[in-house]
Amino acid sequence: MATTARSKARRRSKAAADATAADSTAADTTATAAAAADATGSTIDERVRVGARRRVVLEAAAPEVDAGRFPAKRVVGDVLLAEVDAFGDGHDHVAGVVRFRHEADEAWTEAPLRELGNDRWVGEVPLTRQGRWHYTFEAWVDHWDTWRSDLAKRVEAGQDVAVDLQIGASHVRAAAQRASDASRLEAYAAVLERGGEDAVAAALGDELDKLMRGVPDRTHAATYDRVLDVVVDRERARFSSWYERFPRSASPDPKRPGTLQDLRAELPRIASMGFDVLYLPPIHPIGREFRKGPNNSTEAAAGDPGSPWAIGSAEGGHTEIEPGLGTLADFAQLVADCEASGLELAMDLAYQCAPDHPWVAEHPEWFRHRPDGTIQYAENPPKKYQDIYPIDFETDDWEALWLGLKGVVDTWIERGVRIFRVDNPHTKAFPFWEWMLGEVHRERPDVLFLAEAFTRPKVMYRLAKLGFNQSYTYFTWRQERWELEEYLRELTSPPASDVFRPNFWPNTPDILTEQLQEGTRGTFVARLVLAATLSSSYGIYGPAFELMESVPAKPGSEEYLDSEKYQVRWRDLTTPHSLEEVVRIVNRARHEHPALQRNDTLRFHHVDNDRIIAYSKRSIDGTDTILTIVNLDTYWRQSGTVYLDLAALGIEEDETFSVRDLLGGATYQWKGGANFVELDPAVLPAHVLHVRGHGHRDEHDFDPYDG
Amino acid sequence: MATTARSKARRRSKAAADATAADSTAADTTATAAAAADATGSTIDERVRVGARRRVVLEAAAPEVDAGRFPAKRVVGDVLLAEVDAFGDGHDHVAGVVRFRHEADEAWTEAPLRELGNDRWVGEVPLTRQGRWHYTFEAWVDHWDTWRSDLAKRVEAGQDVAVDLQIGASHVRAAAQRASDASRLEAYAAVLERGGEDAVAAALGDELDKLMRGVPDRTHAATYDRVLDVVVDRERARFSSWYERFPRSASPDPKRPGTLQDLRAELPRIASMGFDVLYLPPIHPIGREFRKGPNNSTEAAAGDPGSPWAIGSAEGGHTEIEPGLGTLADFAQLVADCEASGLELAMDLAYQCAPDHPWVAEHPEWFRHRPDGTIQYAENPPKKYQDIYPIDFETDDWEALWLGLKGVVDTWIERGVRIFRVDNPHTKAFPFWEWMLGEVHRERPDVLFLAEAFTRPKVMYRLAKLGFNQSYTYFTWRQERWELEEYLRELTSPPASDVFRPNFWPNTPDILTEQLQEGTRGTFVARLVLAATLSSSYGIYGPAFELMESVPAKPGSEEYLDSEKYQVRWRDLTTPHSLEEVVRIVNRARHEHPALQRNDTLRFHHVDNDRIIAYSKRSIDGTDTILTIVNLDTYWRQSGTVYLDLAALGIEEDETFSVRDLLGGATYQWKGGANFVELDPAVLPAHVLHVRGHGHRDEHDFDPYDG
């Protein structure tokens, strides 16, 4: 029975082989024959046949987000380290390439894969432009390299290699067929054919090897199952320092509310602190129906300004400006002044409506209606938010809704805005975000969206996958060393780090943590330093932060007392106890030190006192290293020994190195991994240390695969 | 500009909404209109449109092997715990199902998903038949459950719920439209519409809730991106005890070689030790050209039998039987006797040829030819294996080759073989294995293949993914506690455990470890107990193992002296120092205790002496628990305190429990987690303890999500 199967198969296979060598008519005939054979169930399926002689396996590519369903994220200038498992059967060697192209290019570029060990390979993709890039892998059995490596072993063992040199010559002759200039290869083939010591020397020499590597036999190359994507943003997506400011509180005169013009006057102060993004809560007309009064009371007095997030009134909706703040002309001037000050303006994008928002009348079908004829206001039973109508993403009119919502973004982009801070994105439908962010980024890859979602972890990561460029985090509530370390490890490793760019905020208008309520000046400084050095993007809600405001609306609440969300606040920004100078120093360190401008090189170092946390970051080229040490205790001086992972700092075991404190100014000479530190929150709770070895280490590239 | 876009969009959307409600002609018109709009670039892509109102996300399913490229593995009777992340936007509740079907069924079955926490859900798929199963997920926003839960909160807060009850009534009326029997739902809708206490009681009562859950609104249900597969094998794939025996050494008469008939006579001995698989090295004709002599010498004397793995001679190839061993009739009798003894015969499948194998003349194109006209023999330069020709999987005649190789398996299946132990599968092309194993399993899902690959980890895992039902492992060389724990954690967790079923061998004809060479009787017993209790499948190469043969071919070698691979060996199997009785006891424990028949419940317990290892396994129903404690030291008595994870044993903190040693026979009463143990390799190096609580714990199911 087996014999019959064999001889039948043999005949069939002969036909197929002939067809391969022949023209397309013959190939068609074979296909027909194969289809006929398939019907009898006794031959091999066409899908199998295609890959039958692809002996190399490619699997487990990285970065790869959800099997390629979403792109990974990088910024311009990054080199994408594209990894893959590649191996063949038996002991034959493998070679391969990463193939890549920018979405706007037709042609693919290739870079060689190099082996990292344990069948893991990497290729480097220089990401030179914003936008979407595609990449995939190809690999093949490298008969030349296998043969050459075996030859070396045979020669070393003193074996007769006469026949082997003939085999090598045939590899070279075949390669000459594939080469554009065959002459050198043909000459080498002749040398190998002549045999003897010259042939061995040529075979094991560099020149022939280089020629051969240039024309590999890729007939049976395997390709990776998927083409993967990476979205390349501008650098601010990775490195940004945010300052949040309510314009209506920016008045220099305590007797009247602030305006956009007042905010223009404050720009020098904000810029001088070293921020690069100025984020404004909504500046649109505020609804009058069910307007909230001070401290979130349901009764608003005549002059109460209401919550900026209750958007829309007779004066207009999401594309208009609250008349009390100014005009579109004022806004244009603010945008221009920001640019001149090295600041970018970030707009709030809160997709919800006050009851008197124009959309409520124009598009009643975008909201949910109740049997009593009213429109459903926002609720989290038993809590009611009657000044806000949420949007109904299940509406039959969803297409017009989506286009309308995107229209808001388009309008502000046209007015010069490139950054949006999106309010509560987790309460809007995911398909909408994927579409909207995708459309905007396709047209304008330089537009950045920050997701304000403090919700369940998987929801937050999903929003990042859908296209948000940055995301709020749980940092605000991570206060103990173990939880900071655990959370940062999660954020700075795949899968999270491939898609989720954290933005750390010690406070927001919604969150005055219990730690800050009970904290000292040292607590505010420690939280500032942690946010600004653990994460390459961070922000503060000011001037509440630098003035160390700490009184909650009531005991047990994380709301501020007399919150700016519901009333205008005036402060004396010139008070000498302000943290402005500390903020300035911290932001200067961030600007001057590339180590602090990324998160992927973060390493924690052990301290034998768990009230002290220590961690380092390095620039990719290894020339800049920052070691940060923070006392996490609110009140007490803490001391301990830091056990440094010297390799992570680029320092040799026996090397003397200097650490200069960018906060306090002192410089210390250290040697070896164990170093004593003492930090007093009443003085300065942190060291931000610039680490410099005295050896000649600066030229060493940082190796992301080391440690 | 935004206004213009909005009003345009609105008109377009109105048309679409009308079309949805209308007949197919209208829908076609809409499609045309949409296509036209697409051309202007201003409306929404059809692919986006399809999922626009699917508010639930489904991601990260498990098991899922390489994004569904390969099936996971289970055995008949298992309940597949199919997991997925499911969540929606906002605070709406989510509900969903796992959908599944056997490949032979057309219809899908559904089982509800239940939440595990952190947006993780699980559904149970009872795997009642062998073969391939498909499964996927569907989930939707559960408006009813959201409404009901909110109602309870409102009622508790004392709010007026009159309008809410009307909303609930409309949910119930809509559900009645979907129900086959609407009468109860209509009646309930009327109750809700009347309002008052009766309406609240009905809304929060169980009956209406149950009716509503039966007819969920799945209009905008989300489906998981992929349909995933699981291959369901018979139980032996998971639980098996192998005994390897060279038939030619099975003669009762030291003066002549053994035969298949001699082996028949030995079956009662092998069966009485408790094995269920009898594995034979190749029994095919052995090549004469370049035949190897004793101890792998290149010179064979006249009567030397050669290596069984040098397959093929004038007497035939892979489908014939070596005449010295017997005939096909003898083989048939052996198969029948095995079956009668509760043993299954496992054949060796070594795809390689001696120079005088009939295929070499019939199919010279299946081998690689050298420029001097010879065929390439096996090599690992500078080592040469001139008695073996490897197969060239790059041959143009690959299709006939593949069919020929599969023909060998088909032939032996026809002769009653259901288990193959595949020699060196990692030196054959991966596409061949995927095709061949797939074809065989499609026709005969009860056929099992064990991959003999001691190679790089990723290659071994790939072979498992391609369809091998069991795999050899590195267990043989894992001897320290830390490396055993680390390796077992890898093997018993996904991704490995989804595809890779380990088979642990303390020795093989190729591997006499240094540990055994230098070991005592205690070492052999310890390695036996480790293999048999750490892994639900294990095997020994006998009688070398139970007779504790330990002399290597030469110092530093892992080869046996006078190895059966190259010569016939006769032993006195009745010697009183044989480990037969220990093997019998260990195998009896495995057969009587379901806990030892699976690996997924393995838990390690801490011992304060790292020469002692302790671990437990439980049956899925929680009624059977085995705790194994082994002294890993070759020579010395070791003692220490075992700190038990009592929850993993199903024992309460303050419960007294008994542990009965299945090896030594003693019973101890223990209470609490810390217990002293002392083990002497000169007596018995291990406890295999049957753990029984005195509380009423037996009815508790084991919860795979607990710990």
XYZ file of N, CA and C in Angstrom, chain A residues 495-605:
333
model
N 3.977 44.489 27.523
C 3.276 45.120 26.417
C 2.933 46.598 26.647
N 2.880 47.050 27.918
C 2.413 48.423 28.164
C 3.267 49.448 27.423
N 4.596 49.320 27.546
C 5.452 50.386 27.025
C 5.403 50.515 25.509
N 4.920 49.508 24.820
C 4.819 49.616 23.362
C 3.719 50.577 22.927
N 2.727 50.783 23.776
C 1.580 51.595 23.355
C 1.231 52.733 24.310
N 1.613 52.594 25.568
C 1.113 53.492 26.615
C 2.233 54.415 27.061
N 2.052 55.738 26.799
C 3.051 56.709 27.237
C 2.524 57.439 28.469
N 3.078 57.170 29.617
C 2.546 57.748 30.845
C 2.836 59.237 30.955
N 1.919 59.946 31.581
C 2.101 61.346 31.916
C 1.736 61.447 33.397
N 2.734 61.773 34.233
C 2.548 61.710 35.690
C 2.127 63.066 36.249
N 1.065 63.079 37.011
C 0.560 64.304 37.629
C 0.497 64.125 39.138
N 1.230 64.969 39.906
C 1.119 64.875 41.365
C -0.244 65.385 41.854
N -0.830 66.311 41.097
C -2.171 66.803 41.454
C -2.921 67.157 40.179
N -4.241 67.224 40.268
C -5.079 67.738 39.184
C -6.218 68.490 39.872
N -7.029 69.245 39.116
C -8.148 69.934 39.774
C -9.119 68.954 40.435
N -9.069 67.676 40.020
C -9.961 66.672 40.611
C -9.298 65.883 41.731
N -7.979 65.968 41.841
C -7.282 65.064 42.758
C -6.258 65.796 43.610
N -6.661 66.031 44.846
C -5.724 66.487 45.872
C -5.589 65.300 46.820
N -4.504 64.552 46.672
C -4.401 63.292 47.425
C -4.305 63.549 48.921
N -4.677 62.553 49.693
C -4.563 62.624 51.149
C -3.111 62.908 51.529
N -2.162 62.314 50.757
C -0.743 62.528 51.045
C -0.388 64.018 50.967
N -0.890 64.707 49.935
C -0.601 66.141 49.829
C -1.370 66.938 50.888
N -2.599 66.521 51.189
C -3.369 67.219 52.218
C -2.615 67.227 53.547
N -1.966 66.113 53.833
C -1.272 65.979 55.117
C 0.211 66.289 54.991
N 0.640 66.653 53.758
C 2.065 66.742 53.486
C 2.715 68.036 53.927
N 4.034 68.017 53.872
C 4.862 69.189 54.145
C 5.380 69.717 52.818
N 6.155 70.780 52.872
C 6.841 71.262 51.685
C 7.658 70.128 51.069
N 8.308 69.351 51.940
C 9.103 68.216 51.462
C 8.269 67.231 50.666
N 7.027 67.018 51.056
C 6.166 66.083 50.324
C 5.905 66.587 48.906
N 5.607 67.898 48.810
C 5.356 68.468 47.479
C 6.600 68.345 46.597
N 7.770 68.640 47.170
C 9.001 68.544 46.382
C 9.250 67.088 45.977
N 9.046 66.175 46.905
C 9.292 64.757 46.594
C 8.373 64.281 45.472
N 7.106 64.658 45.547
C 6.170 64.224 44.505
C 6.511 64.858 43.159
N 6.949 66.104 43.192
C 7.385 66.781 41.968
C 8.572 66.042 41.350
N 9.576 65.754 42.184
C 10.776 65.083 41.678
C 10.433 63.690 41.159
N 9.605 62.964 41.878
C 9.228 61.623 41.416
C 8.544 61.707 40.051
N 7.553 62.570 39.927
C 6.819 62.680 38.658
C 7.765 63.060 37.525
N 8.651 64.027 37.787
C 9.469 64.608 36.720
C 10.654 63.736 36.339
N 11.054 62.811 37.215
C 12.214 61.971 36.892
C 11.821 60.523 36.618
N 10.679 60.065 37.147
C 10.238 58.703 36.810
C 9.640 58.668 35.412
N 8.968 59.755 35.027
C 8.269 59.767 33.742
C 8.786 60.909 32.879
N 9.023 60.609 31.613
C 9.546 61.650 30.729
C 8.474 62.682 30.388
N 7.192 62.364 30.635
C 6.148 63.376 30.540
C 5.478 63.505 31.895
N 5.291 64.750 32.328
C 4.618 64.968 33.603
C 3.960 66.333 33.563
N 3.135 66.604 34.563
C 2.482 67.901 34.613
C 2.047 68.232 36.021
N 1.827 69.523 36.250
C 1.246 69.938 37.517
C 0.064 70.855 37.237
N -0.877 70.821 38.151
C -1.986 71.755 38.104
C -1.613 72.931 38.999
N -1.353 74.066 38.343
C -0.885 75.217 39.084
C -1.911 76.325 39.075
N -1.708 77.370 39.826
C -0.653 77.515 40.834
C -0.906 76.708 42.107
N -1.998 75.886 42.093
C -2.306 75.112 43.300
C -1.098 74.302 43.759
N -0.321 73.759 42.783
C 0.800 72.914 43.185
C 1.946 73.725 43.761
N 2.419 74.697 42.986
C 3.611 75.393 43.487
C 3.314 76.219 44.732
N 2.031 76.550 44.943
C 1.677 77.264 46.182
C 1.301 76.275 47.295
N 1.441 74.999 46.989
C 1.229 73.937 47.973
C -0.149 74.004 48.617
N -1.175 74.278 47.792
C -2.536 74.272 48.343
C -2.884 72.852 48.768
N -3.499 72.732 49.938
C -3.654 71.384 50.494
C -4.941 71.197 51.288
N -5.862 72.136 51.206
C -7.079 72.003 52.015
C -8.183 71.341 51.195
N -8.695 70.207 51.637
C -9.741 69.517 50.876
C -11.098 70.170 51.098
N -12.027 69.868 50.164
C -13.387 70.402 50.273
C -14.017 69.976 51.597
N -13.726 68.732 51.989
C -14.194 68.247 53.294
C -13.340 67.040 53.671
N -13.360 66.625 54.937
C -12.513 65.485 55.324
C -12.871 64.253 54.505
N -11.829 63.543 54.041
C -12.054 62.320 53.266
C -12.250 62.573 51.787
N -12.339 63.836 51.378
C -12.529 64.162 49.963
C -11.179 64.435 49.307
N -11.066 64.145 47.991
C -9.872 64.523 47.235
C -10.105 65.802 46.439
N -11.269 66.436 46.643
C -11.550 67.707 45.974
C -10.878 68.851 46.739
N -10.466 69.874 45.981
C -9.951 71.078 46.629
C -11.093 71.873 47.254
N -10.834 72.530 48.374
C -11.785 73.489 48.926
C -11.807 74.705 47.997
N -12.981 75.244 47.755
C -13.133 76.408 46.880
C -12.461 76.162 45.518
N -12.770 75.006 44.996
C -12.127 74.571 43.756
C -12.377 75.530 42.595
N -11.325 75.741 41.811
C -11.444 76.545 40.590
C -12.414 75.955 39.587
N -12.781 74.698 39.793
C -13.742 74.107 38.864
C -15.077 74.844 38.938
N -15.368 75.458 40.105
C -16.684 76.086 40.281
C -16.613 77.578 40.582
N -15.428 78.118 40.735
C -15.340 79.540 41.040
C -13.997 80.079 40.565
N -13.922 81.413 40.492
C -12.668 82.073 40.123
C -11.799 82.164 41.371
N -10.511 81.920 41.196
C -9.593 82.012 42.345
C -8.480 82.998 42.021
N -8.190 83.839 42.968
C -7.059 84.739 42.786
C -5.984 84.358 43.798
N -4.716 84.328 43.377
C -3.607 84.041 44.306
C -2.487 85.050 44.121
N -1.733 85.194 45.162
C -0.517 86.009 45.103
C 0.615 85.099 44.634
N 0.957 85.233 43.351
C 1.957 84.315 42.773
C 3.377 84.696 43.171
N 3.513 85.837 43.822
C 4.875 86.296 44.142
C 5.287 85.869 45.549
N 4.434 85.157 46.245
C 4.754 84.750 47.611
C 6.096 84.015 47.665
N 6.929 84.318 48.637
C 8.273 83.725 48.693
C 8.270 82.219 48.986
N 7.191 81.697 49.540
C 7.223 80.249 49.818
C 6.849 79.405 48.600
N 6.610 80.008 47.456
C 6.268 79.262 46.246
C 7.393 78.291 45.848
N 6.988 77.182 45.237
C 7.978 76.187 44.780
C 8.495 76.497 43.374
N 8.178 77.685 42.860
C 8.566 78.010 41.489
C 10.027 77.693 41.183
N 10.910 78.077 42.108
C 12.336 77.892 41.853
C 12.702 76.407 41.782
N 12.101 75.609 42.654
C 12.371 74.152 42.604
C 11.865 73.572 41.288
N 10.674 74.014 40.883
C 10.113 73.539 39.609
C 11.063 73.891 38.470
N 11.580 75.111 38.516
C 12.489 75.591 37.472
C 13.739 74.706 37.406
N 14.304 74.402 38.577
C 15.522 73.569 38.619
C 15.241 72.167 38.081
N 14.112 71.607 38.486
C 13.758 70.249 38.034
C 13.555 70.238 36.524
N 12.840 71.208 36.000
C 12.607 71.243 34.548
C 13.895 71.505 33.773
N 14.804 72.290 34.368
C 16.084 72.516 33.695
C 16.850 71.192 33.597
N 16.842 70.448 34.679
C 17.516 69.136 34.655
C 16.913 68.257 33.552
N 15.609 68.280 33.417
C 14.946 67.481 32.383
C 15.361 67.923 30.984
N 15.482 69.237 30.796
C 15.843 69.732 29.470
C 17.294 69.471 29.133
N 18.158 69.560 30.132
C 19.586 69.429 29.864
C 20.049 67.977 29.820
N 19.213 67.058 30.336
C 19.666 65.676 30.443
C 18.772 64.718 29.660
N 19.287 64.264 28.494
C 18.508 63.328 27.661
C 18.100 62.072 28.434
N 18.854 61.728 29.465
C 18.514 60.542 30.265
C 17.089 60.651 30.803
N 16.668 61.877 31.146
C 15.345 62.071 31.752
C 14.243 62.211 30.709
N 14.628 62.138 29.443
C 13.651 62.371 28.370
C 13.085 61.075 27.802
N 13.353 59.950 28.500
C 12.802 58.673 28.060
C 12.628 57.765 29.274
N 11.830 56.718 29.107
C 11.544 55.827 30.242
C 12.128 54.436 30.081
N 12.563 54.084 28.879
C 12.901 52.682 28.625
C 14.208 52.244 29.257
N 14.998 53.190 29.755
C 16.264 52.797 30.383
C 16.163 52.822 31.910
N 14.957 52.995 32.432
C 14.772 53.060 33.893
C 15.230 51.767 34.583
N 16.054 51.934 35.643
C 16.466 50.800 36.480
C 16.332 51.213 37.940
N 15.799 50.328 38.757
C 15.752 50.590 40.196
C 16.987 50.010 40.864
N 17.429 50.704 41.915
C 18.591 50.249 42.681
C 18.144 49.998 44.118
